Amino acid sequence: MKVELFVTCLVDQFRPEVGLTAAQVLRKAGCEVHFDPRQTCCGQPAYNSGYTSEAAAVAKHCIEVFEDAEAVVLPSGSCTAMTRHWADLFQEEAEWRDRASRVAARCHELSSFLVHVLGCTQLDAKWPGRVSWHDACHGLRELGLKSEPRALLQEVDGLELIEAQDADRCCGFGGTFSVKFPELSVAILDRKLEGLEAAGVQAVLSSDVSCLMQIEGRLARRKSALRCLHLAEVLAGDPA
Amino acid sequence: MSLNPASQPSQAGEFAENARRALQDEGLRDALRHATGLIHERRGAAVERVSEWPELRQRAKELKAATLARLDHWLELFEERAMAAGTQVHWAGDGAEANRIVSAIAARVGARTLVKSKSMTTEETHLNAHLEQEGYRVIETDLGEYIIQLAGEAPSHIIVPAIHKRRQDIGALFQSALNVETTDDPKALTQVARERLREEFARADVGISGANFAVAETGSFLVLENEGNARLTTSLPRVHIAMIGIEKVIPRLSDLEVFLRLLPRSGTGQHLTSYQSIFTGPRSEGREGPEELHVILLDNGRSSMLKDELSRQALACIRCGACLNVCPVYGEIGGHAYASVYPGPIGSVITPMLSQSEEGQDLPFASSLCGACRDVCPVGIDLPALLLRLRSQLKAPGGQSSSRPEARGFRLWSWFMTNQARYRWMAGVLRLGRPMLGNARARSILARLLPPLRAWTTARELRLPAARSFREQWKRGGEQ
Amino acid sequence: MEARRRTVSHRETLLQRVRAALAEQPVELPLPTGATPGSPEEWQLPRDRLASFSEILTQSGGSVHSVRNLSEAVQAFRRLVEELGLERIAISDATELHDFVAAVPDARWTLAQDLLEGSPGREDLFDCQAGLHLAQGGVAETGTLILDSRKELHRLTSLVPPVDIAILWAREIHANLGSALGHFEEHGLPPTLTLVTGPSRTADIELELVVGVHGPAVLHVILITEES
């Protein structure tokens, strides 16, 4: 199956290994992976900050880039959720609204794509260690992702998945919220970290690089040995 | 009175500062963590036992939407049926009008003491302050409201007004305000309140309540409670005044069923509260109860929320408080930091919407948009969608939170993001800055110039942009 | 005249604002009809209703005493009086309760008729240790008593004294909230309809449960199971 990878701007610039391992994983699952270099960003930062026309302009660009794709896969729950909001940005433009809905319907978050579209959970992955899953908010509550990442992780050889307390509690990132209300953002995060630290795991995993940056940033400041990894990195089986 | 900086009154429009202060108050945070965790747990246990919970929510959501879509019709029907039962119905455009109606009634009946059961609507209109200015004694009788009245504070939660206070705080308060022995035993403290308030119930001339729902077809309204203070407030005095927001109207008596299944469970985890009172007119001749029953239908900005389907959703709120209990923001700072009558997720939405002034315009931004509130709302209000809509209204040119530099910033950002070459150029600039960001001294200088950078790095390390972006690696054969 | 005109215009202004706002995005939505989701079909048999009622009211902190008929109810009441050491009792005007008074002649009885506004009896009410009255109905689903202020003077009797003793005939127990409300939809509502599910309570201090705040701390229901 031909798949367009929409790596997302954060992955492209800050965590390229997530994009590379996502492509690897999709190939392991039998896909032909393409990357259209015209892609930029899903528009979420502007949308969440209240700048809907700016978000609409960026959404239009994305729609044009991915319009002809059979399937678009994103290693990000929040960016995938954003594609579902594109249509809302075109209240007055029926044609764009339709185009947005059509493209959004073909956009999938990585774990959801593997489990529901490809029907594939066994990826011959190996990652020995104890890990916990962080349910990133948009993926969990807007896309309903909960069982999918867990189903994939269950099949990883040597991996022990521990459910941390507050696994589905917000990490406090919230986009610009993290810098508009930094003390609050960190207070929310610290509460979540209690549950993670109590779980006694070696790594926390998530589908969203934004959450991972928030969590690892704090853990690094606290000199914690807890690692932060994206689902794709683990499914690609690299225990490094 | 504590020397804690967090006990300074919160300023409206100063959410960031209020939140910062609240975060320093360890006692507050302990109290909040304990209480919100507990109610949320109890709610969860109660909801789990109801397998038709999703269907109940859907029914309530549809019922509210259908009712609000013809609210004028239901209000007129309510008035007609209430009046037929002998209730006096008043209409108040705003809080000041509502307060004047109350004091006019109090004056006419020669009242001196008024007792109140819990009513967030009367908090909204600042009724107590108005009545006290007019020379009346106003006594809150709900235990939580009594506590904060003694403390001179506003409620910090929709259901549990004194949730921010620990037992020691309340013990000290009672000792100083009521001259009783210091105790921090809830049972003993409750007993003190019971005894003091019975004296007030006995002497009160007027009882003031709110209402959870008003039934149009029967001209009735319902008051839900656990303590019995609402029953006493509405049974002993000669006059009962109920202040009811216009959005509380539901069409039929039978419609109460779905809300009686949802509200107690969402609010406190109970299948039903100890008491529900349904009032339809004053007493008949020679029987028990108030001889005058008044209903004040209050607008105070609600009508403006009827303009479209999304904002009408916010009027469906049944004031259960579940969103507060699950909100990561509320859970860390409590209600006072919002500096608004209604805090938490619902408060962040309705405060700017109800307000005729600029109140609460910073609140829609004070959320990480996690969506936990939408998940627990028993009437299915899409709170994140409302927060996002408010953000775009407030940031629009001429909007109350509009910022020319920020708007310019996002316009520039979108210019870069709508073209591959421009995007790559911007990424290139970012990469150039990498060595600076990687150097601790350079980073701290940069942080002083860029507030977002400083905000991030105060308590977190910053990940540097990768040496080679994904697209660079892909192009160079990284796709192997 | 002036005041009434001003009040009328408040009403008109408010309604106008509502209509104008609704006109911006008018929509016709049908009211949901039919039984409320999950409205339990159980407890169709009187004895099932009785069992559910008793169980849930007990779980809610009330005490339920099942008896066969009115004279056994009187006996149960006598036992409660002894157990709780009741000497000053408030009582409603229900004629069914005459035998109860006769059974405890030494108590100081405060009659509901004497509690009406302005009556001297009001002060005595606050001194009563218990209140005795009937309940007009019950709800099996929720373990709830229904007090109809048209049928009996029991508003204050059931509220002020710290112990509340209610007599209920099991045949008056509705299956669920829906059927109870339906009954009143059909027969009309009294000035005050009170639903009671257990004693008064609060959790306003650190969410810790305290039973017995402003309303009664103790609720006893004497449930008469005879059919006719």
PDB file of N, CA and C in Angstrom, chain B residues 34 42 59 68 72 76 79 91 93 141-142 144 167 194 198 220 226-227 229 231 234-236 238 252 254 257 261 271 274-276 278-280 286-288 299 303 307 309 312, chain C residues 11 17 19 21-22 25 32-36 39 60 116-117 122 141-142 149 152-156 158 160 178 185 189 191 193 195 197 199-202 204 206-208 213-215:
ATOM      1  N   HIS B  34      -6.639  16.509  47.354  1.00  0.00           N
ATOM      2  CA  HIS B  34      -7.426  15.543  48.116  1.00  0.00           C
ATOM      3  C   HIS B  34      -8.886  15.588  47.686  1.00  0.00           C
ATOM      4  N   ARG B  42     -15.455   9.343  43.278  1.00  0.00           N
ATOM      5  CA  ARG B  42     -16.831   8.974  43.631  1.00  0.00           C
ATOM      6  C   ARG B  42     -17.740   9.093  42.418  1.00  0.00           C
ATOM      7  N   ARG B  59     -29.497  12.143  25.699  1.00  0.00           N
ATOM      8  CA  ARG B  59     -30.872  12.594  25.892  1.00  0.00           C
ATOM      9  C   ARG B  59     -30.900  13.986  26.513  1.00  0.00           C
ATOM     10  N   LEU B  68     -33.698  25.160  24.500  1.00  0.00           N
ATOM     11  CA  LEU B  68     -33.094  26.481  24.320  1.00  0.00           C
ATOM     12  C   LEU B  68     -33.452  27.067  22.964  1.00  0.00           C
ATOM     13  N   ASP B  72     -37.976  31.282  24.406  1.00  0.00           N
ATOM     14  CA  ASP B  72     -39.002  32.293  24.678  1.00  0.00           C
ATOM     15  C   ASP B  72     -40.353  31.629  24.954  1.00  0.00           C
ATOM     16  N   GLU B  76     -42.405  31.832  28.554  1.00  0.00           N
ATOM     17  CA  GLU B  76     -43.771  32.359  28.660  1.00  0.00           C
ATOM     18  C   GLU B  76     -44.709  31.332  29.269  1.00  0.00           C
ATOM     19  N   GLU B  79     -44.113  31.125  32.994  1.00  0.00           N
ATOM     20  CA  GLU B  79     -44.714  32.260  33.711  1.00  0.00           C
ATOM     21  C   GLU B  79     -46.218  32.058  33.866  1.00  0.00           C
ATOM     22  N   TRP B  91     -39.141  39.528  36.054  1.00  0.00           N
ATOM     23  CA  TRP B  91     -38.142  39.372  34.990  1.00  0.00           C
ATOM     24  C   TRP B  91     -37.010  40.370  35.226  1.00  0.00           C
ATOM     25  N   GLY B  93     -33.430  41.816  33.692  1.00  0.00           N
ATOM     26  CA  GLY B  93     -32.493  41.847  32.565  1.00  0.00           C
ATOM     27  C   GLY B  93     -31.066  41.604  32.997  1.00  0.00           C
ATOM     28  N   THR B 141     -26.840  29.642  54.582  1.00  0.00           N
ATOM     29  CA  THR B 141     -27.117  28.492  55.454  1.00  0.00           C
ATOM     30  C   THR B 141     -26.493  27.185  54.972  1.00  0.00           C
ATOM     31  N   ASP B 142     -26.097  27.120  53.713  1.00  0.00           N
ATOM     32  CA  ASP B 142     -25.366  25.928  53.270  1.00  0.00           C
ATOM     33  C   ASP B 142     -24.030  25.949  54.009  1.00  0.00           C
ATOM     34  N   GLY B 144     -20.948  25.012  53.457  1.00  0.00           N
ATOM     35  CA  GLY B 144     -19.800  25.549  52.721  1.00  0.00           C
ATOM     36  C   GLY B 144     -19.923  27.054  52.509  1.00  0.00           C
ATOM     37  N   ARG B 167      -9.525  21.391  57.318  1.00  0.00           N
ATOM     38  CA  ARG B 167     -10.313  21.422  58.554  1.00  0.00           C
ATOM     39  C   ARG B 167      -9.716  22.361  59.601  1.00  0.00           C
ATOM     40  N   ARG B 194     -24.860  24.076  62.709  1.00  0.00           N
ATOM     41  CA  ARG B 194     -26.270  23.707  62.842  1.00  0.00           C
ATOM     42  C   ARG B 194     -26.952  24.530  63.922  1.00  0.00           C
ATOM     43  N   ARG B 198     -29.779  27.437  63.197  1.00  0.00           N
ATOM     44  CA  ARG B 198     -31.163  27.231  63.604  1.00  0.00           C
ATOM     45  C   ARG B 198     -31.779  28.495  64.185  1.00  0.00           C
ATOM     46  N   SER B 220     -43.340  25.027  37.888  1.00  0.00           N
ATOM     47  CA  SER B 220     -42.664  24.613  39.128  1.00  0.00           C
ATOM     48  C   SER B 220     -41.160  24.803  39.011  1.00  0.00           C
ATOM     49  N   ASN B 226     -28.452  18.283  50.048  1.00  0.00           N
ATOM     50  CA  ASN B 226     -28.198  17.205  51.000  1.00  0.00           C
ATOM     51  C   ASN B 226     -28.430  17.632  52.451  1.00  0.00           C
ATOM     52  N   GLU B 227     -28.226  18.914  52.735  1.00  0.00           N
ATOM     53  CA  GLU B 227     -28.164  19.331  54.144  1.00  0.00           C
ATOM     54  C   GLU B 227     -29.523  19.566  54.788  1.00  0.00           C
ATOM     55  N   ASN B 229     -30.875  22.552  54.524  1.00  0.00           N
ATOM     56  CA  ASN B 229     -30.968  23.997  54.733  1.00  0.00           C
ATOM     57  C   ASN B 229     -31.887  24.649  53.705  1.00  0.00           C
ATOM     58  N   ARG B 231     -34.574  23.270  52.428  1.00  0.00           N
ATOM     59  CA  ARG B 231     -35.936  23.001  52.900  1.00  0.00           C
ATOM     60  C   ARG B 231     -36.312  23.974  54.018  1.00  0.00           C
ATOM     61  N   THR B 234     -36.847  27.501  52.774  1.00  0.00           N
ATOM     62  CA  THR B 234     -38.044  27.685  51.956  1.00  0.00           C
ATOM     63  C   THR B 234     -39.310  27.257  52.673  1.00  0.00           C
ATOM     64  N   SER B 235     -39.207  26.842  53.946  1.00  0.00           N
ATOM     65  CA  SER B 235     -40.398  26.425  54.689  1.00  0.00           C
ATOM     66  C   SER B 235     -40.736  27.335  55.857  1.00  0.00           C
ATOM     67  N   LEU B 236     -39.739  27.859  56.530  1.00  0.00           N
ATOM     68  CA  LEU B 236     -40.009  28.627  57.758  1.00  0.00           C
ATOM     69  C   LEU B 236     -40.373  30.091  57.529  1.00  0.00           C
ATOM     70  N   ARG B 238     -41.863  33.618  55.920  1.00  0.00           N
ATOM     71  CA  ARG B 238     -43.158  33.908  55.291  1.00  0.00           C
ATOM     72  C   ARG B 238     -43.050  34.083  53.784  1.00  0.00           C
ATOM     73  N   ARG B 252     -41.074  19.759  30.525  1.00  0.00           N
ATOM     74  CA  ARG B 252     -42.080  18.915  31.191  1.00  0.00           C
ATOM     75  C   ARG B 252     -41.565  18.381  32.517  1.00  0.00           C
ATOM     76  N   SER B 254     -41.723  15.405  33.492  1.00  0.00           N
ATOM     77  CA  SER B 254     -41.037  14.133  33.264  1.00  0.00           C
ATOM     78  C   SER B 254     -39.585  14.338  32.826  1.00  0.00           C
ATOM     79  N   GLU B 257     -36.527  13.628  35.138  1.00  0.00           N
ATOM     80  CA  GLU B 257     -35.963  12.307  35.400  1.00  0.00           C
ATOM     81  C   GLU B 257     -34.525  12.184  34.892  1.00  0.00           C
ATOM     82  N   ARG B 261     -31.085  11.724  37.206  1.00  0.00           N
ATOM     83  CA  ARG B 261     -30.153  10.592  37.088  1.00  0.00           C
ATOM     84  C   ARG B 261     -28.718  11.090  36.873  1.00  0.00           C
ATOM     85  N   HIS B 271     -26.405   8.597  44.073  1.00  0.00           N
ATOM     86  CA  HIS B 271     -27.449   8.276  43.098  1.00  0.00           C
ATOM     87  C   HIS B 271     -28.566   9.317  43.181  1.00  0.00           C
ATOM     88  N   SER B 274     -29.970  13.849  49.336  1.00  0.00           N
ATOM     89  CA  SER B 274     -30.935  13.532  50.398  1.00  0.00           C
ATOM     90  C   SER B 274     -32.312  14.135  50.145  1.00  0.00           C
ATOM     91  N   TYR B 275     -32.364  15.326  49.584  1.00  0.00           N
ATOM     92  CA  TYR B 275     -33.665  15.991  49.399  1.00  0.00           C
ATOM     93  C   TYR B 275     -33.788  16.633  48.026  1.00  0.00           C
ATOM     94  N   GLN B 276     -34.972  16.487  47.447  1.00  0.00           N
ATOM     95  CA  GLN B 276     -35.363  17.332  46.315  1.00  0.00           C
ATOM     96  C   GLN B 276     -36.704  17.956  46.695  1.00  0.00           C
ATOM     97  N   ILE B 278     -39.844  20.220  45.113  1.00  0.00           N
ATOM     98  CA  ILE B 278     -40.452  20.776  43.903  1.00  0.00           C
ATOM     99  C   ILE B 278     -41.537  21.738  44.346  1.00  0.00           C
ATOM    100  N   PHE B 279     -41.357  23.020  44.001  1.00  0.00           N
ATOM    101  CA  PHE B 279     -42.262  24.077  44.449  1.00  0.00           C
ATOM    102  C   PHE B 279     -43.199  24.492  43.325  1.00  0.00           C
ATOM    103  N   THR B 280     -44.507  24.509  43.630  1.00  0.00           N
ATOM    104  CA  THR B 280     -45.495  24.957  42.649  1.00  0.00           C
ATOM    105  C   THR B 280     -46.480  25.869  43.366  1.00  0.00           C
ATOM    106  N   GLY B 286     -54.171  28.493  55.286  1.00  0.00           N
ATOM    107  CA  GLY B 286     -54.207  27.660  56.482  1.00  0.00           C
ATOM    108  C   GLY B 286     -53.257  26.471  56.483  1.00  0.00           C
ATOM    109  N   ARG B 287     -52.285  26.489  55.583  1.00  0.00           N
ATOM    110  CA  ARG B 287     -51.362  25.348  55.567  1.00  0.00           C
ATOM    111  C   ARG B 287     -49.935  25.844  55.803  1.00  0.00           C
ATOM    112  N   GLU B 288     -48.974  24.914  55.818  1.00  0.00           N
ATOM    113  CA  GLU B 288     -47.581  25.241  56.145  1.00  0.00           C
ATOM    114  C   GLU B 288     -46.876  25.880  54.953  1.00  0.00           C
ATOM    115  N   ASP B 299     -31.706  37.160  33.232  1.00  0.00           N
ATOM    116  CA  ASP B 299     -30.970  37.082  31.963  1.00  0.00           C
ATOM    117  C   ASP B 299     -29.480  37.281  32.243  1.00  0.00           C
ATOM    118  N   SER B 303     -29.080  35.612  27.341  1.00  0.00           N
ATOM    119  CA  SER B 303     -29.745  35.705  26.044  1.00  0.00           C
ATOM    120  C   SER B 303     -28.717  35.848  24.926  1.00  0.00           C
ATOM    121  N   LYS B 307     -27.252  32.939  20.555  1.00  0.00           N
ATOM    122  CA  LYS B 307     -27.088  33.316  19.155  1.00  0.00           C
ATOM    123  C   LYS B 307     -26.759  32.171  18.221  1.00  0.00           C
ATOM    124  N   GLU B 309     -25.647  27.660  17.806  1.00  0.00           N
ATOM    125  CA  GLU B 309     -25.727  26.318  18.368  1.00  0.00           C
ATOM    126  C   GLU B 309     -24.606  26.038  19.356  1.00  0.00           C
ATOM    127  N   ARG B 312     -25.053  28.034  22.590  1.00  0.00           N
ATOM    128  CA  ARG B 312     -26.211  27.497  23.307  1.00  0.00           C
ATOM    129  C   ARG B 312     -25.835  26.288  24.140  1.00  0.00           C
TER     130      ARG B 312
ATOM    131  N   ARG C  11     -40.060  42.461  31.270  1.00  0.00           N
ATOM    132  CA  ARG C  11     -40.425  41.176  30.678  1.00  0.00           C
ATOM    133  C   ARG C  11     -40.287  41.243  29.161  1.00  0.00           C
ATOM    134  N   ARG C  17     -34.987  40.182  23.687  1.00  0.00           N
ATOM    135  CA  ARG C  17     -33.574  39.835  23.542  1.00  0.00           C
ATOM    136  C   ARG C  17     -33.423  38.351  23.234  1.00  0.00           C
ATOM    137  N   ARG C  19     -35.673  36.391  21.797  1.00  0.00           N
ATOM    138  CA  ARG C  19     -36.158  36.116  20.439  1.00  0.00           C
ATOM    139  C   ARG C  19     -35.167  36.590  19.391  1.00  0.00           C
ATOM    140  N   ALA C  21     -31.929  36.929  19.682  1.00  0.00           N
ATOM    141  CA  ALA C  21     -30.746  36.064  19.660  1.00  0.00           C
ATOM    142  C   ALA C  21     -31.056  34.754  18.944  1.00  0.00           C
ATOM    143  N   LEU C  22     -32.215  34.169  19.255  1.00  0.00           N
ATOM    144  CA  LEU C  22     -32.588  32.900  18.621  1.00  0.00           C
ATOM    145  C   LEU C  22     -32.751  33.072  17.123  1.00  0.00           C
ATOM    146  N   GLN C  25     -29.797  32.226  14.589  1.00  0.00           N
ATOM    147  CA  GLN C  25     -29.569  30.883  14.059  1.00  0.00           C
ATOM    148  C   GLN C  25     -30.762  30.009  14.450  1.00  0.00           C
ATOM    149  N   PRO C  32     -37.030  15.288  22.787  1.00  0.00           N
ATOM    150  CA  PRO C  32     -36.980  13.826  22.941  1.00  0.00           C
ATOM    151  C   PRO C  32     -38.215  13.334  23.691  1.00  0.00           C
ATOM    152  N   THR C  33     -38.777  12.230  23.214  1.00  0.00           N
ATOM    153  CA  THR C  33     -39.951  11.675  23.879  1.00  0.00           C
ATOM    154  C   THR C  33     -39.678  10.227  24.255  1.00  0.00           C
ATOM    155  N   GLY C  34     -40.629   9.641  24.953  1.00  0.00           N
ATOM    156  CA  GLY C  34     -40.465   8.244  25.326  1.00  0.00           C
ATOM    157  C   GLY C  34     -39.734   8.109  26.637  1.00  0.00           C
ATOM    158  N   ALA C  35     -39.626   6.884  27.094  1.00  0.00           N
ATOM    159  CA  ALA C  35     -39.023   6.616  28.398  1.00  0.00           C
ATOM    160  C   ALA C  35     -37.573   7.069  28.409  1.00  0.00           C
ATOM    161  N   THR C  36     -37.149   7.554  29.546  1.00  0.00           N
ATOM    162  CA  THR C  36     -35.751   7.950  29.725  1.00  0.00           C
ATOM    163  C   THR C  36     -34.876   6.707  29.609  1.00  0.00           C
ATOM    164  N   SER C  39     -34.510   3.523  32.022  1.00  0.00           N
ATOM    165  CA  SER C  39     -35.578   3.562  33.018  1.00  0.00           C
ATOM    166  C   SER C  39     -35.889   2.118  33.396  1.00  0.00           C
ATOM    167  N   SER C  60     -28.626   4.269  51.863  1.00  0.00           N
ATOM    168  CA  SER C  60     -28.525   5.725  51.909  1.00  0.00           C
ATOM    169  C   SER C  60     -28.550   6.252  53.335  1.00  0.00           C
ATOM    170  N   LEU C 116     -48.333  26.325  62.588  1.00  0.00           N
ATOM    171  CA  LEU C 116     -48.519  27.277  61.503  1.00  0.00           C
ATOM    172  C   LEU C 116     -48.015  28.642  61.929  1.00  0.00           C
ATOM    173  N   GLU C 117     -47.732  29.437  60.986  1.00  0.00           N
ATOM    174  CA  GLU C 117     -47.097  30.728  61.198  1.00  0.00           C
ATOM    175  C   GLU C 117     -47.796  31.553  62.257  1.00  0.00           C
ATOM    176  N   ARG C 122     -44.639  26.953  67.503  1.00  0.00           N
ATOM    177  CA  ARG C 122     -43.391  26.947  66.731  1.00  0.00           C
ATOM    178  C   ARG C 122     -42.148  26.779  67.582  1.00  0.00           C
ATOM    179  N   GLU C 141     -36.657   2.540  42.882  1.00  0.00           N
ATOM    180  CA  GLU C 141     -35.352   2.680  42.218  1.00  0.00           C
ATOM    181  C   GLU C 141     -34.340   3.400  43.083  1.00  0.00           C
ATOM    182  N   THR C 142     -34.820   4.381  43.854  1.00  0.00           N
ATOM    183  CA  THR C 142     -33.876   5.260  44.530  1.00  0.00           C
ATOM    184  C   THR C 142     -33.998   5.223  46.054  1.00  0.00           C
ATOM    185  N   SER C 149     -47.461  18.005  50.131  1.00  0.00           N
ATOM    186  CA  SER C 149     -47.888  18.993  51.134  1.00  0.00           C
ATOM    187  C   SER C 149     -49.399  19.269  51.097  1.00  0.00           C
ATOM    188  N   GLU C 152     -51.122  16.448  53.724  1.00  0.00           N
ATOM    189  CA  GLU C 152     -50.778  16.338  55.133  1.00  0.00           C
ATOM    190  C   GLU C 152     -49.948  17.555  55.528  1.00  0.00           C
ATOM    191  N   LEU C 153     -50.046  17.953  56.784  1.00  0.00           N
ATOM    192  CA  LEU C 153     -49.176  19.014  57.301  1.00  0.00           C
ATOM    193  C   LEU C 153     -47.936  18.333  57.878  1.00  0.00           C
ATOM    194  N   HIS C 154     -46.922  18.121  57.035  1.00  0.00           N
ATOM    195  CA  HIS C 154     -45.744  17.433  57.552  1.00  0.00           C
ATOM    196  C   HIS C 154     -44.439  18.080  57.107  1.00  0.00           C
ATOM    197  N   ARG C 155     -44.548  19.263  56.507  1.00  0.00           N
ATOM    198  CA  ARG C 155     -43.323  19.921  56.039  1.00  0.00           C
ATOM    199  C   ARG C 155     -42.336  20.151  57.177  1.00  0.00           C
ATOM    200  N   LEU C 156     -42.843  20.719  58.273  1.00  0.00           N
ATOM    201  CA  LEU C 156     -41.928  21.034  59.368  1.00  0.00           C
ATOM    202  C   LEU C 156     -41.689  19.829  60.266  1.00  0.00           C
ATOM    203  N   SER C 158     -41.356  16.842  59.433  1.00  0.00           N
ATOM    204  CA  SER C 158     -40.391  15.914  58.831  1.00  0.00           C
ATOM    205  C   SER C 158     -39.013  16.530  58.702  1.00  0.00           C
ATOM    206  N   VAL C 160     -37.627  19.542  60.998  1.00  0.00           N
ATOM    207  CA  VAL C 160     -36.954  20.228  62.102  1.00  0.00           C
ATOM    208  C   VAL C 160     -36.396  19.303  63.191  1.00  0.00           C
ATOM    209  N   GLY C 178     -39.351   7.990  36.990  1.00  0.00           N
ATOM    210  CA  GLY C 178     -40.225   8.305  35.876  1.00  0.00           C
ATOM    211  C   GLY C 178     -41.688   8.078  36.210  1.00  0.00           C
ATOM    212  N   GLU C 185     -47.580  14.293  37.209  1.00  0.00           N
ATOM    213  CA  GLU C 185     -47.890  14.983  35.953  1.00  0.00           C
ATOM    214  C   GLU C 185     -49.394  14.830  35.685  1.00  0.00           C
ATOM    215  N   LEU C 189     -49.474  18.877  40.853  1.00  0.00           N
ATOM    216  CA  LEU C 189     -48.462  19.002  41.904  1.00  0.00           C
ATOM    217  C   LEU C 189     -48.983  19.824  43.069  1.00  0.00           C
ATOM    218  N   PRO C 191     -48.253  22.439  46.405  1.00  0.00           N
ATOM    219  CA  PRO C 191     -47.330  23.561  46.553  1.00  0.00           C
ATOM    220  C   PRO C 191     -45.903  23.097  46.811  1.00  0.00           C
ATOM    221  N   LEU C 193     -43.672  19.458  46.875  1.00  0.00           N
ATOM    222  CA  LEU C 193     -43.478  18.025  46.816  1.00  0.00           C
ATOM    223  C   LEU C 193     -42.041  17.774  47.252  1.00  0.00           C
ATOM    224  N   LEU C 195     -38.983  15.078  48.101  1.00  0.00           N
ATOM    225  CA  LEU C 195     -38.435  13.732  47.970  1.00  0.00           C
ATOM    226  C   LEU C 195     -37.318  13.576  48.998  1.00  0.00           C
ATOM    227  N   THR C 197     -34.440  10.996  50.622  1.00  0.00           N
ATOM    228  CA  THR C 197     -33.656   9.763  50.442  1.00  0.00           C
ATOM    229  C   THR C 197     -32.576   9.721  51.510  1.00  0.00           C
ATOM    230  N   PRO C 199     -31.060  10.471  55.648  1.00  0.00           N
ATOM    231  CA  PRO C 199     -30.932  11.604  56.558  1.00  0.00           C
ATOM    232  C   PRO C 199     -30.184  12.752  55.895  1.00  0.00           C
ATOM    233  N   SER C 200     -30.128  13.882  56.582  1.00  0.00           N
ATOM    234  CA  SER C 200     -29.416  15.034  56.021  1.00  0.00           C
ATOM    235  C   SER C 200     -27.923  14.810  56.175  1.00  0.00           C
ATOM    236  N   ARG C 201     -27.161  15.376  55.270  1.00  0.00           N
ATOM    237  CA  ARG C 201     -25.727  15.111  55.269  1.00  0.00           C
ATOM    238  C   ARG C 201     -24.968  16.251  54.605  1.00  0.00           C
ATOM    239  N   THR C 202     -23.653  16.262  54.814  1.00  0.00           N
ATOM    240  CA  THR C 202     -22.798  17.220  54.106  1.00  0.00           C
ATOM    241  C   THR C 202     -21.411  16.629  53.953  1.00  0.00           C
ATOM    242  N   ASP C 204     -18.998  19.158  53.037  1.00  0.00           N
ATOM    243  CA  ASP C 204     -18.387  20.450  52.721  1.00  0.00           C
ATOM    244  C   ASP C 204     -17.046  20.684  53.386  1.00  0.00           C
ATOM    245  N   GLU C 206     -13.584  19.203  53.791  1.00  0.00           N
ATOM    246  CA  GLU C 206     -12.622  18.215  53.275  1.00  0.00           C
ATOM    247  C   GLU C 206     -13.289  16.984  52.668  1.00  0.00           C
ATOM    248  N   LEU C 207     -14.483  17.140  52.184  1.00  0.00           N
ATOM    249  CA  LEU C 207     -15.198  16.018  51.557  1.00  0.00           C
ATOM    250  C   LEU C 207     -15.481  14.868  52.528  1.00  0.00           C
ATOM    251  N   GLU C 208     -15.382  15.148  53.832  1.00  0.00           N
ATOM    252  CA  GLU C 208     -15.652  14.082  54.802  1.00  0.00           C
ATOM    253  C   GLU C 208     -17.138  14.072  55.143  1.00  0.00           C
ATOM    254  N   VAL C 213     -27.141  17.484  59.440  1.00  0.00           N
ATOM    255  CA  VAL C 213     -26.728  18.879  59.377  1.00  0.00           C
ATOM    256  C   VAL C 213     -27.923  19.728  59.796  1.00  0.00           C
ATOM    257  N   HIS C 214     -28.678  20.234  58.825  1.00  0.00           N
ATOM    258  CA  HIS C 214     -29.822  21.068  59.169  1.00  0.00           C
ATOM    259  C   HIS C 214     -31.098  20.263  59.247  1.00  0.00           C
ATOM    260  N   GLY C 215     -31.203  19.251  58.409  1.00  0.00           N
ATOM    261  CA  GLY C 215     -32.352  18.351  58.464  1.00  0.00           C
ATOM    262  C   GLY C 215     -32.091  17.237  59.469  1.00  0.00           C
TER     263      GLY C 215
END
